[in-house]
Amino acid sequence: HVSSITVHADHKIAKINDNIYGGFTEHMGRCIYGGIYDPENPNKDLIDEHGHRKDVIEAMKELRVPVVRYPGGNFIATYHWQDGVGPREKRPKRPELAWIGVESNQFGTDEFMKWCELVGTEPYLCLNMGTGTLDEALAWLEYCNSSQDTYYANMRRKNGREEPYNVKYWALGNEIWGPWQVAQLSAPVYAANAYQYAKAMKLLDPTITLILCGETGHSSWDHEVLKTCVKHDIHGLGGDPTKRLIDMHSIHHYTADQEHLANATAPRSAERAIEMTMALIDLARIENKVPPSVPRQTICFDEWNVWDPLRAPGEQGAEEKYTLSDALAVGVWLNTFVRQAASVSMANIAQSVNVISPLMTTQSGVVKQTTWWPLLLFSKYMRGHTIALNIRSPEYTGRTNPAWIRGTIETPFLDCSATLGDDGFVSLAVVNIHEETDYEVDVKGVKDGEKMDVYTVSGDSVHVTNGEEQKVGIKESSWDGKGKYKFGKASLTLLRWK
Ligand code: AHR
């Protein structure tokens, strides 16, 4: 089999939104307490004057995380934001029903905003549409974004913050369709609520970006809520024919399998889900006669990752131990977001610290799991525009997970994406998921004879994990572009040239 990859640097497909490298911090397990906030840590050098972990802040900066979702996740279903503001000693402790614990509320809105400022990232807040009310949602928006002389804006000032935070991204609830939700709703009930919330939120602050709560992107829930909420005739928005009520539709997917090839091909289901979501968005626009002057809604993939809840149960903090196989799967996930840049405006790895995360904290420092390295490479280099590729790759034809992928989308052994950065650099990412075969590939469109930078993530076997010893990391080398390039078995390779 002759494999080839042709890179068309002059054929830009779409601008990549930097927000595809977004994060997510939930009040769950050790993500907030012991992750980003750890005031009781005996190792005082690790902690800043606000109680934040300095090493975690540095790691987030290294990853250049542009946006972080907060405070859930399932946690949001019973969260009342006012419990988490004001003097700490007055904040109530509450039973927490998503992960069955006690929430101390020592970390809340103002602490999160401070952390975002220190990291240099944008906050993305999720509303409680479970036990919460519209009044409460409006109050939170006013607290965060209003510069007027009004009650909740003044509460923020009293709590020490004069200037509004101007939180741009707001989610209309989380996984409200799920039977595990404290207050699960049917699609018609949620859709009717979401429509009213959206209208009210945009009346208070028309500059915000609103994200609808979808499911997988290919369900009747997705169809129903999109059909109700993707409308242009918005009372209160002045009938502006270019304005959207809903800006993005959120979908969630987690992939995993015990067998390597099923695990590494599983994220291809996310690519199919993206295509199907966009079809449902278009269908809703057609059904509601939304004029083309209203920009097309896009996807906020605000939870994605490799996660096997049996291996790492949520109620126990979901501390996954990631293998090289998982790192390759993350490479395929990221290739998917780059390829689908026209449709995905934000993606948030779930989660950023400790909980199903590439980054783990110990009492004395951080451990970078195998999955950290593909994320770092992509976030550093795969920005700008996604560009056209032609790929001839051998095809994996075995079992994959979820099983429905088979027959809906190809699962090549070489999974690729490419970008043209604003700095003029071309970056080609190739994941060779085959655990036994190196592929010699004719890479066309590179500069023959000119030195290219090469970054490789691999390891001795697909089962290796990182701990104190970093068995998986990034190896740097170079290639002169002559002849064929050998993509080693079970590896992610990034070639970069100008
Ligand atoms: O990220 C972990 C959990 O997975 C989130 O809280 C929830 O939204 C999803 O089910």
Short mmCIF file of N, CA, C and O and ligand atoms in Angstrom, two decimals, residues 24 26 28 69 72-75 99 174-175 180-181 252 254 303 307 350-351 355-356, ligand 1:
data_model
loop_
_atom_site.label_atom_id
_atom_site.label_comp_id
_atom_site.label_asym_id
_atom_site.label_seq_id
_atom_site.Cartn_x
_atom_site.Cartn_y
_atom_site.Cartn_z
N PHE A 24 -12.01 23.41 31.11
CA PHE A 24 -13.25 23.23 31.88
C PHE A 24 -12.86 22.92 33.32
O PHE A 24 -12.08 21.98 33.58
N GLU A 26 -14.70 22.18 36.97
CA GLU A 26 -15.97 21.93 37.65
C GLU A 26 -15.72 21.70 39.14
O GLU A 26 -14.66 21.18 39.52
N MET A 28 -15.89 19.40 41.19
CA MET A 28 -16.02 17.94 41.11
C MET A 28 -14.67 17.35 41.50
O MET A 28 -13.63 17.83 41.02
N ARG A 69 -14.54 26.90 30.98
CA ARG A 69 -15.94 26.72 31.41
C ARG A 69 -15.97 26.45 32.92
O ARG A 69 -15.09 25.79 33.45
N GLY A 72 -19.75 23.96 36.31
CA GLY A 72 -20.11 22.58 35.93
C GLY A 72 -20.57 22.63 34.52
O GLY A 72 -20.62 23.72 33.93
N GLY A 73 -20.85 21.49 33.96
CA GLY A 73 -20.98 20.18 34.50
C GLY A 73 -22.24 19.95 35.35
O GLY A 73 -23.08 20.83 35.56
N ASN A 74 -22.34 18.71 35.74
CA ASN A 74 -23.48 18.28 36.53
C ASN A 74 -23.62 19.09 37.82
O ASN A 74 -24.72 19.25 38.34
N PHE A 75 -22.50 19.59 38.34
CA PHE A 75 -22.52 20.37 39.58
C PHE A 75 -23.48 21.55 39.49
O PHE A 75 -24.11 21.93 40.49
N TRP A 99 -22.35 14.90 42.64
CA TRP A 99 -21.24 13.98 42.94
C TRP A 99 -21.30 13.49 44.39
O TRP A 99 -20.38 12.86 44.87
N ASN A 174 -26.75 22.52 31.60
CA ASN A 174 -25.83 21.43 31.26
C ASN A 174 -26.56 20.09 31.26
O ASN A 174 -27.19 19.75 32.28
N GLU A 175 -26.47 19.35 30.19
CA GLU A 175 -26.99 17.97 30.11
C GLU A 175 -28.35 17.81 30.78
O GLU A 175 -28.59 16.82 31.49
N TRP A 180 -29.42 11.40 35.06
CA TRP A 180 -28.63 11.62 36.28
C TRP A 180 -28.79 13.05 36.81
O TRP A 180 -28.29 13.38 37.88
N GLN A 181 -29.47 13.91 36.03
CA GLN A 181 -29.61 15.29 36.49
C GLN A 181 -30.55 15.37 37.68
O GLN A 181 -31.53 14.63 37.77
N HIS A 252 -21.73 17.04 23.83
CA HIS A 252 -20.73 16.35 24.67
C HIS A 252 -20.49 14.94 24.16
O HIS A 252 -21.46 14.24 23.84
N TYR A 254 -17.71 11.57 25.19
CA TYR A 254 -16.52 10.97 25.78
C TYR A 254 -16.30 9.65 25.05
O TYR A 254 -17.28 8.95 24.75
N GLU A 303 -17.70 19.59 26.26
CA GLU A 303 -17.09 18.49 27.03
C GLU A 303 -16.63 17.44 26.03
O GLU A 303 -17.45 16.92 25.26
N TRP A 307 -12.68 9.09 28.30
CA TRP A 307 -13.12 8.81 29.67
C TRP A 307 -13.89 7.51 29.70
O TRP A 307 -14.87 7.37 28.98
N ALA A 350 -12.61 18.12 28.94
CA ALA A 350 -13.19 17.87 30.26
C ALA A 350 -12.31 16.84 30.94
O ALA A 350 -12.30 15.70 30.51
N GLN A 351 -11.56 17.32 31.93
CA GLN A 351 -11.52 18.66 32.48
C GLN A 351 -10.06 19.14 32.53
O GLN A 351 -9.16 18.42 32.09
N VAL A 355 -9.51 15.93 37.33
CA VAL A 355 -10.69 15.14 36.94
C VAL A 355 -10.60 14.87 35.44
O VAL A 355 -10.62 15.82 34.65
N ILE A 356 -10.51 13.58 35.06
CA ILE A 356 -10.33 13.19 33.65
C ILE A 356 -9.42 14.20 32.93
O ILE A 356 -9.78 14.74 31.87
O1 AHR B 1 -17.00 16.13 33.06
C1 AHR B 1 -17.64 15.25 33.94
C2 AHR B 1 -19.15 15.23 33.81
O2 AHR B 1 -19.52 14.61 32.61
C3 AHR B 1 -19.82 16.58 33.75
O3 AHR B 1 -20.09 17.09 35.00
C4 AHR B 1 -21.11 16.28 33.05
O4 AHR B 1 -21.62 17.37 32.36
C5 AHR B 1 -20.78 15.08 32.18
O5 AHR B 1 -21.74 14.09 32.29
#
